[in-house]
C-alpha cells in the first residue's frame, strides 16, 4: 500500500490532470444521477470510490477529499490527521513523528504539489478546514458530479488592529519597536500555585510575557488555562498555550472563553506532541483540530464573535493570538509556506522552536522577508540552554523537532564547565540572531532552568535593545 501511495505522489502531475479532466466531464452525468436519485447514486459510488482511492492513496474516506490540493497525498494518513501540515515534529530523515518508519504525509504532499505546480510557493497557501465528522464515509465523487470539484478552502483572515488603549502588555511590546522577550515555564505537578509563582517571580520586570505549556511532550501537569489564570491574577502576563491533542473544538472554545474571563489576553495555538513519548502513552489523542484550523476558529471568535458552528457569542473575547514555527526540520523549503498558512489563518505573533543552528534560520528569514511575513506577524525566535551536553542530547532524542549541530554538542562535551559554556552559547546565539532583519524578539526555554534564563536575559539587556527592523 505504501509503495502505491508513493507512486501516486511521484505521478501527481498526471493524476492531477486526469482528475481535472474527469471533473469537467462528470457533471454531464448529473441528470442521470438525479433520475436515479442522488442518495442511490452516492450509495453506488462509495464502494467504487473507496476501492480506487484506498488502493492509490491509502484513502480514509473522510468525505472531504483534498487530494487535488495536497499533491495526491492524503493528509488523513497523518496520525495527527492534520489538514494543514506539516507539524513541527518531522524527523531529520523526513519520517513521521508518531510513526517514524513511515514518511511524513505532509512531506509527501509538498513533493506532490510541486509536481503539479512548480510555482506553487509563489501563491498563497490554501487553508483547509477542520474535518466535518458527519461526512466520514461519504462520497467526495458525488460532489464532483454536482459540479463542486475543488476542496472547500477557508478564506484568509484579515489584519486585526487593536486600538492602543486596548492592547495587552505583550501586544504593546510587539508594536513598540524594541526586542520582545518571552519565557517558557511548565505548570506544577501540584494543586498549590506557590512553586509556579516562585519560578515566574524570577522574571518579574525582565520579560514581556510568560508562556505556560499545555501538556508538553505528552506529559501531565496542572492545566495551562488554570496556571495562566493564576499568573494573570498575580500581575504577570501569561501566554496560554493550547494543544489540539487532548480536546475537541467544543472544549477548546470553552477554555478560550474561560481564559479570557480570567484575565488571560494571549494564546498560542499548537497542534501538540505525540502522546507516546509522554508519561501517559496509553492515552487516546484527539486532534480534532490542527494549529491552523484552531487559529481560524480563534480569530472567528475574536473578529466575528462566532463559534466554529456559526452561533453568535454574547460578547467576543479580545485575544492576542499566536502560533509556532519550526525552521529546523524537513521539509525545509516548505517551512515558510507553512508559516504563511498560519499567518493567513490569523496568527499575529510567531514563536519558533529552539534555534541552535543559525544557517537554516538565516535561510528561513530570507524567504520570510521576501514574502513580507515579518510585517504581518511578529517573529519571536526560540533560544535557550540546558545544564549539560547529556541533557541536550536527551532533548534531541525525545523532544520532537529539536535539531542540534554535532559541533555544538562536541563543544559542550569538551567544556570544563558545561553549564557555563551552554550559557555562553545561548548569549552568542542571541547576539547573532538580533542582527537578522525581521526578528522581533526572543522566546527563552530551558526546562527547570529558570535561574540561568533570568541571568541570560539580564546580561543581554534584551528589553532595552531596538530591533534591527521595526515591523
mmCIF file with all atom_site columns, C-alpha atoms in Angstrom, residues 183-328:
data_model
loop_
_atom_site.group_PDB
_atom_site.id
_atom_site.type_symbol
_atom_site.label_atom_id
_atom_site.label_alt_id
_atom_site.label_comp_id
_atom_site.label_asym_id
_atom_site.label_entity_id
_atom_site.label_seq_id
_atom_site.pdbx_PDB_ins_code
_atom_site.Cartn_x
_atom_site.Cartn_y
_atom_site.Cartn_z
_atom_site.occupancy
_atom_site.B_iso_or_equiv
_atom_site.pdbx_formal_charge
_atom_site.auth_seq_id
_atom_site.auth_comp_id
_atom_site.auth_asym_id
_atom_site.auth_atom_id
_atom_site.pdbx_PDB_model_num
ATOM 1   C CA . UNK A 1 183 ? 9.991   32.863 28.555 1.00 0.00 ? 183 UNK A CA 1
ATOM 2   C CA . UNK A 1 184 ? 8.510   29.385 28.916 1.00 0.00 ? 184 UNK A CA 1
ATOM 3   C CA . UNK A 1 185 ? 7.512   27.867 32.251 1.00 0.00 ? 185 UNK A CA 1
ATOM 4   C CA . UNK A 1 186 ? 5.944   24.442 32.815 1.00 0.00 ? 186 UNK A CA 1
ATOM 5   C CA . UNK A 1 187 ? 2.945   24.266 35.186 1.00 0.00 ? 187 UNK A CA 1
ATOM 6   C CA . UNK A 1 188 ? 3.461   22.463 38.505 1.00 0.00 ? 188 UNK A CA 1
ATOM 7   C CA . UNK A 1 189 ? 2.590   18.885 39.430 1.00 0.00 ? 189 UNK A CA 1
ATOM 8   C CA . UNK A 1 190 ? 0.670   20.175 42.424 1.00 0.00 ? 190 UNK A CA 1
ATOM 9   C CA . UNK A 1 191 ? -2.607  21.945 43.206 1.00 0.00 ? 191 UNK A CA 1
ATOM 10  C CA . UNK A 1 192 ? -0.616  24.608 45.057 1.00 0.00 ? 192 UNK A CA 1
ATOM 11  C CA . UNK A 1 193 ? 0.494   27.618 42.988 1.00 0.00 ? 193 UNK A CA 1
ATOM 12  C CA . UNK A 1 194 ? 3.490   28.533 45.180 1.00 0.00 ? 194 UNK A CA 1
ATOM 13  C CA . UNK A 1 195 ? 6.181   26.868 43.060 1.00 0.00 ? 195 UNK A CA 1
ATOM 14  C CA . UNK A 1 196 ? 4.732   28.305 39.831 1.00 0.00 ? 196 UNK A CA 1
ATOM 15  C CA . UNK A 1 197 ? 4.644   31.827 41.273 1.00 0.00 ? 197 UNK A CA 1
ATOM 16  C CA . UNK A 1 198 ? 8.182   31.488 42.646 1.00 0.00 ? 198 UNK A CA 1
ATOM 17  C CA . UNK A 1 199 ? 9.542   30.496 39.211 1.00 0.00 ? 199 UNK A CA 1
ATOM 18  C CA . UNK A 1 200 ? 7.547   33.213 37.474 1.00 0.00 ? 200 UNK A CA 1
ATOM 19  C CA . UNK A 1 201 ? 8.802   35.744 40.021 1.00 0.00 ? 201 UNK A CA 1
ATOM 20  C CA . UNK A 1 202 ? 12.347  35.314 38.715 1.00 0.00 ? 202 UNK A CA 1
ATOM 21  C CA . UNK A 1 203 ? 11.249  37.077 35.521 1.00 0.00 ? 203 UNK A CA 1
ATOM 22  C CA . UNK A 1 204 ? 9.316   39.991 37.049 1.00 0.00 ? 204 UNK A CA 1
ATOM 23  C CA . UNK A 1 205 ? 10.300  43.141 35.179 1.00 0.00 ? 205 UNK A CA 1
ATOM 24  C CA . UNK A 1 206 ? 12.556  41.163 32.841 1.00 0.00 ? 206 UNK A CA 1
ATOM 25  C CA . UNK A 1 207 ? 10.126  39.688 30.306 1.00 0.00 ? 207 UNK A CA 1
ATOM 26  C CA . UNK A 1 208 ? 7.049   40.792 28.408 1.00 0.00 ? 208 UNK A CA 1
ATOM 27  C CA . UNK A 1 209 ? 5.155   37.521 28.896 1.00 0.00 ? 209 UNK A CA 1
ATOM 28  C CA . UNK A 1 210 ? 5.442   34.008 30.334 1.00 0.00 ? 210 UNK A CA 1
ATOM 29  C CA . UNK A 1 211 ? 4.339   31.026 28.251 1.00 0.00 ? 211 UNK A CA 1
ATOM 30  C CA . UNK A 1 212 ? 2.562   28.254 30.134 1.00 0.00 ? 212 UNK A CA 1
ATOM 31  C CA . UNK A 1 213 ? 2.938   24.896 28.398 1.00 0.00 ? 213 UNK A CA 1
ATOM 32  C CA . UNK A 1 214 ? -0.025  22.600 27.756 1.00 0.00 ? 214 UNK A CA 1
ATOM 33  C CA . UNK A 1 215 ? 0.995   19.007 28.458 1.00 0.00 ? 215 UNK A CA 1
ATOM 34  C CA . UNK A 1 216 ? 4.318   19.497 26.668 1.00 0.00 ? 216 UNK A CA 1
ATOM 35  C CA . UNK A 1 217 ? 5.806   16.247 25.384 1.00 0.00 ? 217 UNK A CA 1
ATOM 36  C CA . UNK A 1 218 ? 2.579   14.434 26.249 1.00 0.00 ? 218 UNK A CA 1
ATOM 37  C CA . UNK A 1 219 ? 3.257   14.794 29.992 1.00 0.00 ? 219 UNK A CA 1
ATOM 38  C CA . UNK A 1 220 ? 0.571   15.698 32.513 1.00 0.00 ? 220 UNK A CA 1
ATOM 39  C CA . UNK A 1 221 ? 0.783   18.857 34.659 1.00 0.00 ? 221 UNK A CA 1
ATOM 40  C CA . UNK A 1 222 ? -1.627  21.455 36.048 1.00 0.00 ? 222 UNK A CA 1
ATOM 41  C CA . UNK A 1 223 ? -3.815  22.695 33.189 1.00 0.00 ? 223 UNK A CA 1
ATOM 42  C CA . UNK A 1 224 ? -2.383  25.519 31.129 1.00 0.00 ? 224 UNK A CA 1
ATOM 43  C CA . UNK A 1 225 ? -5.545  27.599 31.420 1.00 0.00 ? 225 UNK A CA 1
ATOM 44  C CA . UNK A 1 226 ? -5.547  27.350 35.236 1.00 0.00 ? 226 UNK A CA 1
ATOM 45  C CA . UNK A 1 227 ? -1.828  28.142 35.537 1.00 0.00 ? 227 UNK A CA 1
ATOM 46  C CA . UNK A 1 228 ? -2.231  31.077 33.123 1.00 0.00 ? 228 UNK A CA 1
ATOM 47  C CA . UNK A 1 229 ? -5.129  32.436 35.174 1.00 0.00 ? 229 UNK A CA 1
ATOM 48  C CA . UNK A 1 230 ? -3.046  32.164 38.375 1.00 0.00 ? 230 UNK A CA 1
ATOM 49  C CA . UNK A 1 231 ? -0.253  34.196 36.786 1.00 0.00 ? 231 UNK A CA 1
ATOM 50  C CA . UNK A 1 232 ? -2.691  36.814 35.493 1.00 0.00 ? 232 UNK A CA 1
ATOM 51  C CA . UNK A 1 233 ? -4.236  37.163 38.962 1.00 0.00 ? 233 UNK A CA 1
ATOM 52  C CA . UNK A 1 234 ? -0.773  37.846 40.427 1.00 0.00 ? 234 UNK A CA 1
ATOM 53  C CA . UNK A 1 235 ? 0.206   40.563 37.954 1.00 0.00 ? 235 UNK A CA 1
ATOM 54  C CA . UNK A 1 236 ? 2.126   38.506 35.393 1.00 0.00 ? 236 UNK A CA 1
ATOM 55  C CA . UNK A 1 237 ? 1.396   38.428 31.645 1.00 0.00 ? 237 UNK A CA 1
ATOM 56  C CA . UNK A 1 238 ? 0.724   34.808 30.624 1.00 0.00 ? 238 UNK A CA 1
ATOM 57  C CA . UNK A 1 239 ? 0.609   33.227 27.187 1.00 0.00 ? 239 UNK A CA 1
ATOM 58  C CA . UNK A 1 240 ? -1.887  30.374 27.384 1.00 0.00 ? 240 UNK A CA 1
ATOM 59  C CA . UNK A 1 241 ? -0.677  27.522 25.153 1.00 0.00 ? 241 UNK A CA 1
ATOM 60  C CA . UNK A 1 242 ? -3.486  25.445 23.630 1.00 0.00 ? 242 UNK A CA 1
ATOM 61  C CA . UNK A 1 243 ? -2.640  21.998 22.212 1.00 0.00 ? 243 UNK A CA 1
ATOM 62  C CA . UNK A 1 244 ? -5.173  20.304 19.927 1.00 0.00 ? 244 UNK A CA 1
ATOM 63  C CA . UNK A 1 245 ? -4.006  16.850 21.044 1.00 0.00 ? 245 UNK A CA 1
ATOM 64  C CA . UNK A 1 246 ? -6.241  16.498 24.110 1.00 0.00 ? 246 UNK A CA 1
ATOM 65  C CA . UNK A 1 247 ? -9.520  18.342 23.461 1.00 0.00 ? 247 UNK A CA 1
ATOM 66  C CA . UNK A 1 248 ? -12.070 18.723 20.697 1.00 0.00 ? 248 UNK A CA 1
ATOM 67  C CA . UNK A 1 249 ? -13.262 22.033 19.273 1.00 0.00 ? 249 UNK A CA 1
ATOM 68  C CA . UNK A 1 250 ? -16.093 22.342 21.802 1.00 0.00 ? 250 UNK A CA 1
ATOM 69  C CA . UNK A 1 251 ? -13.789 22.062 24.823 1.00 0.00 ? 251 UNK A CA 1
ATOM 70  C CA . UNK A 1 252 ? -11.098 24.283 23.282 1.00 0.00 ? 252 UNK A CA 1
ATOM 71  C CA . UNK A 1 253 ? -13.502 27.130 22.535 1.00 0.00 ? 253 UNK A CA 1
ATOM 72  C CA . UNK A 1 254 ? -14.922 26.887 26.035 1.00 0.00 ? 254 UNK A CA 1
ATOM 73  C CA . UNK A 1 255 ? -11.414 27.026 27.504 1.00 0.00 ? 255 UNK A CA 1
ATOM 74  C CA . UNK A 1 256 ? -10.566 30.116 25.438 1.00 0.00 ? 256 UNK A CA 1
ATOM 75  C CA . UNK A 1 257 ? -13.645 31.927 26.730 1.00 0.00 ? 257 UNK A CA 1
ATOM 76  C CA . UNK A 1 258 ? -12.814 30.838 30.270 1.00 0.00 ? 258 UNK A CA 1
ATOM 77  C CA . UNK A 1 259 ? -9.242  32.090 29.923 1.00 0.00 ? 259 UNK A CA 1
ATOM 78  C CA . UNK A 1 260 ? -10.421 35.461 28.654 1.00 0.00 ? 260 UNK A CA 1
ATOM 79  C CA . UNK A 1 261 ? -12.872 35.722 31.555 1.00 0.00 ? 261 UNK A CA 1
ATOM 80  C CA . UNK A 1 262 ? -9.981  35.113 33.984 1.00 0.00 ? 262 UNK A CA 1
ATOM 81  C CA . UNK A 1 263 ? -7.824  37.900 32.580 1.00 0.00 ? 263 UNK A CA 1
ATOM 82  C CA . UNK A 1 264 ? -5.699  35.996 30.057 1.00 0.00 ? 264 UNK A CA 1
ATOM 83  C CA . UNK A 1 265 ? -5.045  38.099 26.935 1.00 0.00 ? 265 UNK A CA 1
ATOM 84  C CA . UNK A 1 266 ? -2.614  35.951 24.911 1.00 0.00 ? 266 UNK A CA 1
ATOM 85  C CA . UNK A 1 267 ? -2.958  32.468 23.423 1.00 0.00 ? 267 UNK A CA 1
ATOM 86  C CA . UNK A 1 268 ? -0.588  30.277 21.418 1.00 0.00 ? 268 UNK A CA 1
ATOM 87  C CA . UNK A 1 269 ? -2.174  27.709 19.087 1.00 0.00 ? 269 UNK A CA 1
ATOM 88  C CA . UNK A 1 270 ? -0.365  24.350 18.826 1.00 0.00 ? 270 UNK A CA 1
ATOM 89  C CA . UNK A 1 271 ? -1.182  21.042 17.191 1.00 0.00 ? 271 UNK A CA 1
ATOM 90  C CA . UNK A 1 272 ? 0.552   19.178 20.038 1.00 0.00 ? 272 UNK A CA 1
ATOM 91  C CA . UNK A 1 273 ? 3.149   16.466 20.554 1.00 0.00 ? 273 UNK A CA 1
ATOM 92  C CA . UNK A 1 274 ? 2.629   12.726 20.151 1.00 0.00 ? 274 UNK A CA 1
ATOM 93  C CA . UNK A 1 275 ? 1.318   11.091 23.352 1.00 0.00 ? 275 UNK A CA 1
ATOM 94  C CA . UNK A 1 276 ? 3.542   8.018  23.014 1.00 0.00 ? 276 UNK A CA 1
ATOM 95  C CA . UNK A 1 277 ? 6.617   9.943  24.212 1.00 0.00 ? 277 UNK A CA 1
ATOM 96  C CA . UNK A 1 278 ? 4.926   11.217 27.373 1.00 0.00 ? 278 UNK A CA 1
ATOM 97  C CA . UNK A 1 279 ? 4.024   9.739  30.745 1.00 0.00 ? 279 UNK A CA 1
ATOM 98  C CA . UNK A 1 280 ? 0.603   8.551  29.512 1.00 0.00 ? 280 UNK A CA 1
ATOM 99  C CA . UNK A 1 281 ? 1.427   6.634  26.305 1.00 0.00 ? 281 UNK A CA 1
ATOM 100 C CA . UNK A 1 282 ? -1.789  4.647  26.738 1.00 0.00 ? 282 UNK A CA 1
ATOM 101 C CA . UNK A 1 283 ? -3.901  7.819  26.299 1.00 0.00 ? 283 UNK A CA 1
ATOM 102 C CA . UNK A 1 284 ? -6.068  8.398  23.246 1.00 0.00 ? 284 UNK A CA 1
ATOM 103 C CA . UNK A 1 285 ? -5.088  11.539 21.284 1.00 0.00 ? 285 UNK A CA 1
ATOM 104 C CA . UNK A 1 286 ? -7.940  13.703 19.983 1.00 0.00 ? 286 UNK A CA 1
ATOM 105 C CA . UNK A 1 287 ? -6.546  16.001 17.251 1.00 0.00 ? 287 UNK A CA 1
ATOM 106 C CA . UNK A 1 288 ? -9.997  17.224 16.250 1.00 0.00 ? 288 UNK A CA 1
ATOM 107 C CA . UNK A 1 289 ? -8.245  20.386 15.009 1.00 0.00 ? 289 UNK A CA 1
ATOM 108 C CA . UNK A 1 290 ? -4.738  21.321 13.956 1.00 0.00 ? 290 UNK A CA 1
ATOM 109 C CA . UNK A 1 291 ? -2.981  24.594 14.745 1.00 0.00 ? 291 UNK A CA 1
ATOM 110 C CA . UNK A 1 292 ? -4.160  26.274 11.540 1.00 0.00 ? 292 UNK A CA 1
ATOM 111 C CA . UNK A 1 293 ? -7.838  25.395 11.938 1.00 0.00 ? 293 UNK A CA 1
ATOM 112 C CA . UNK A 1 294 ? -7.622  26.397 15.617 1.00 0.00 ? 294 UNK A CA 1
ATOM 113 C CA . UNK A 1 295 ? -6.179  29.773 14.600 1.00 0.00 ? 295 UNK A CA 1
ATOM 114 C CA . UNK A 1 296 ? -9.041  30.264 12.158 1.00 0.00 ? 296 UNK A CA 1
ATOM 115 C CA . UNK A 1 297 ? -11.620 29.396 14.818 1.00 0.00 ? 297 UNK A CA 1
ATOM 116 C CA . UNK A 1 298 ? -9.980  31.626 17.446 1.00 0.00 ? 298 UNK A CA 1
ATOM 117 C CA . UNK A 1 299 ? -9.916  34.591 15.089 1.00 0.00 ? 299 UNK A CA 1
ATOM 118 C CA . UNK A 1 300 ? -13.546 33.933 14.193 1.00 0.00 ? 300 UNK A CA 1
ATOM 119 C CA . UNK A 1 301 ? -14.440 34.154 17.884 1.00 0.00 ? 301 UNK A CA 1
ATOM 120 C CA . UNK A 1 302 ? -12.496 37.409 18.303 1.00 0.00 ? 302 UNK A CA 1
ATOM 121 C CA . UNK A 1 303 ? -13.236 39.125 14.982 1.00 0.00 ? 303 UNK A CA 1
ATOM 122 C CA . UNK A 1 304 ? -16.788 37.990 14.184 1.00 0.00 ? 304 UNK A CA 1
ATOM 123 C CA . UNK A 1 305 ? -17.972 36.997 17.640 1.00 0.00 ? 305 UNK A CA 1
ATOM 124 C CA . UNK A 1 306 ? -18.873 33.491 16.412 1.00 0.00 ? 306 UNK A CA 1
ATOM 125 C CA . UNK A 1 307 ? -18.223 29.935 17.498 1.00 0.00 ? 307 UNK A CA 1
ATOM 126 C CA . UNK A 1 308 ? -16.954 27.493 14.867 1.00 0.00 ? 308 UNK A CA 1
ATOM 127 C CA . UNK A 1 309 ? -20.569 26.379 14.476 1.00 0.00 ? 309 UNK A CA 1
ATOM 128 C CA . UNK A 1 310 ? -21.564 29.875 13.376 1.00 0.00 ? 310 UNK A CA 1
ATOM 129 C CA . UNK A 1 311 ? -23.559 30.529 16.553 1.00 0.00 ? 311 UNK A CA 1
ATOM 130 C CA . UNK A 1 312 ? -23.097 34.055 17.862 1.00 0.00 ? 312 UNK A CA 1
ATOM 131 C CA . UNK A 1 313 ? -21.311 34.814 21.116 1.00 0.00 ? 313 UNK A CA 1
ATOM 132 C CA . UNK A 1 314 ? -22.929 37.233 23.543 1.00 0.00 ? 314 UNK A CA 1
ATOM 133 C CA . UNK A 1 315 ? -19.601 39.089 23.591 1.00 0.00 ? 315 UNK A CA 1
ATOM 134 C CA . UNK A 1 316 ? -16.416 38.436 21.612 1.00 0.00 ? 316 UNK A CA 1
ATOM 135 C CA . UNK A 1 317 ? -13.158 37.812 23.509 1.00 0.00 ? 317 UNK A CA 1
ATOM 136 C CA . UNK A 1 318 ? -10.220 40.128 22.808 1.00 0.00 ? 318 UNK A CA 1
ATOM 137 C CA . UNK A 1 319 ? -7.186  37.849 22.462 1.00 0.00 ? 319 UNK A CA 1
ATOM 138 C CA . UNK A 1 320 ? -3.709  38.331 21.007 1.00 0.00 ? 320 UNK A CA 1
ATOM 139 C CA . UNK A 1 321 ? -3.322  35.125 19.007 1.00 0.00 ? 321 UNK A CA 1
ATOM 140 C CA . UNK A 1 322 ? -0.063  33.431 18.092 1.00 0.00 ? 322 UNK A CA 1
ATOM 141 C CA . UNK A 1 323 ? 1.324   30.216 16.627 1.00 0.00 ? 323 UNK A CA 1
ATOM 142 C CA . UNK A 1 324 ? 4.624   28.367 16.325 1.00 0.00 ? 324 UNK A CA 1
ATOM 143 C CA . UNK A 1 325 ? 7.087   27.662 13.529 1.00 0.00 ? 325 UNK A CA 1
ATOM 144 C CA . UNK A 1 326 ? 9.966   25.218 13.209 1.00 0.00 ? 326 UNK A CA 1
ATOM 145 C CA . UNK A 1 327 ? 12.509  26.169 10.518 1.00 0.00 ? 327 UNK A CA 1
ATOM 146 C CA . UNK A 1 328 ? 14.883  23.383 11.581 1.00 0.00 ? 328 UNK A CA 1
#
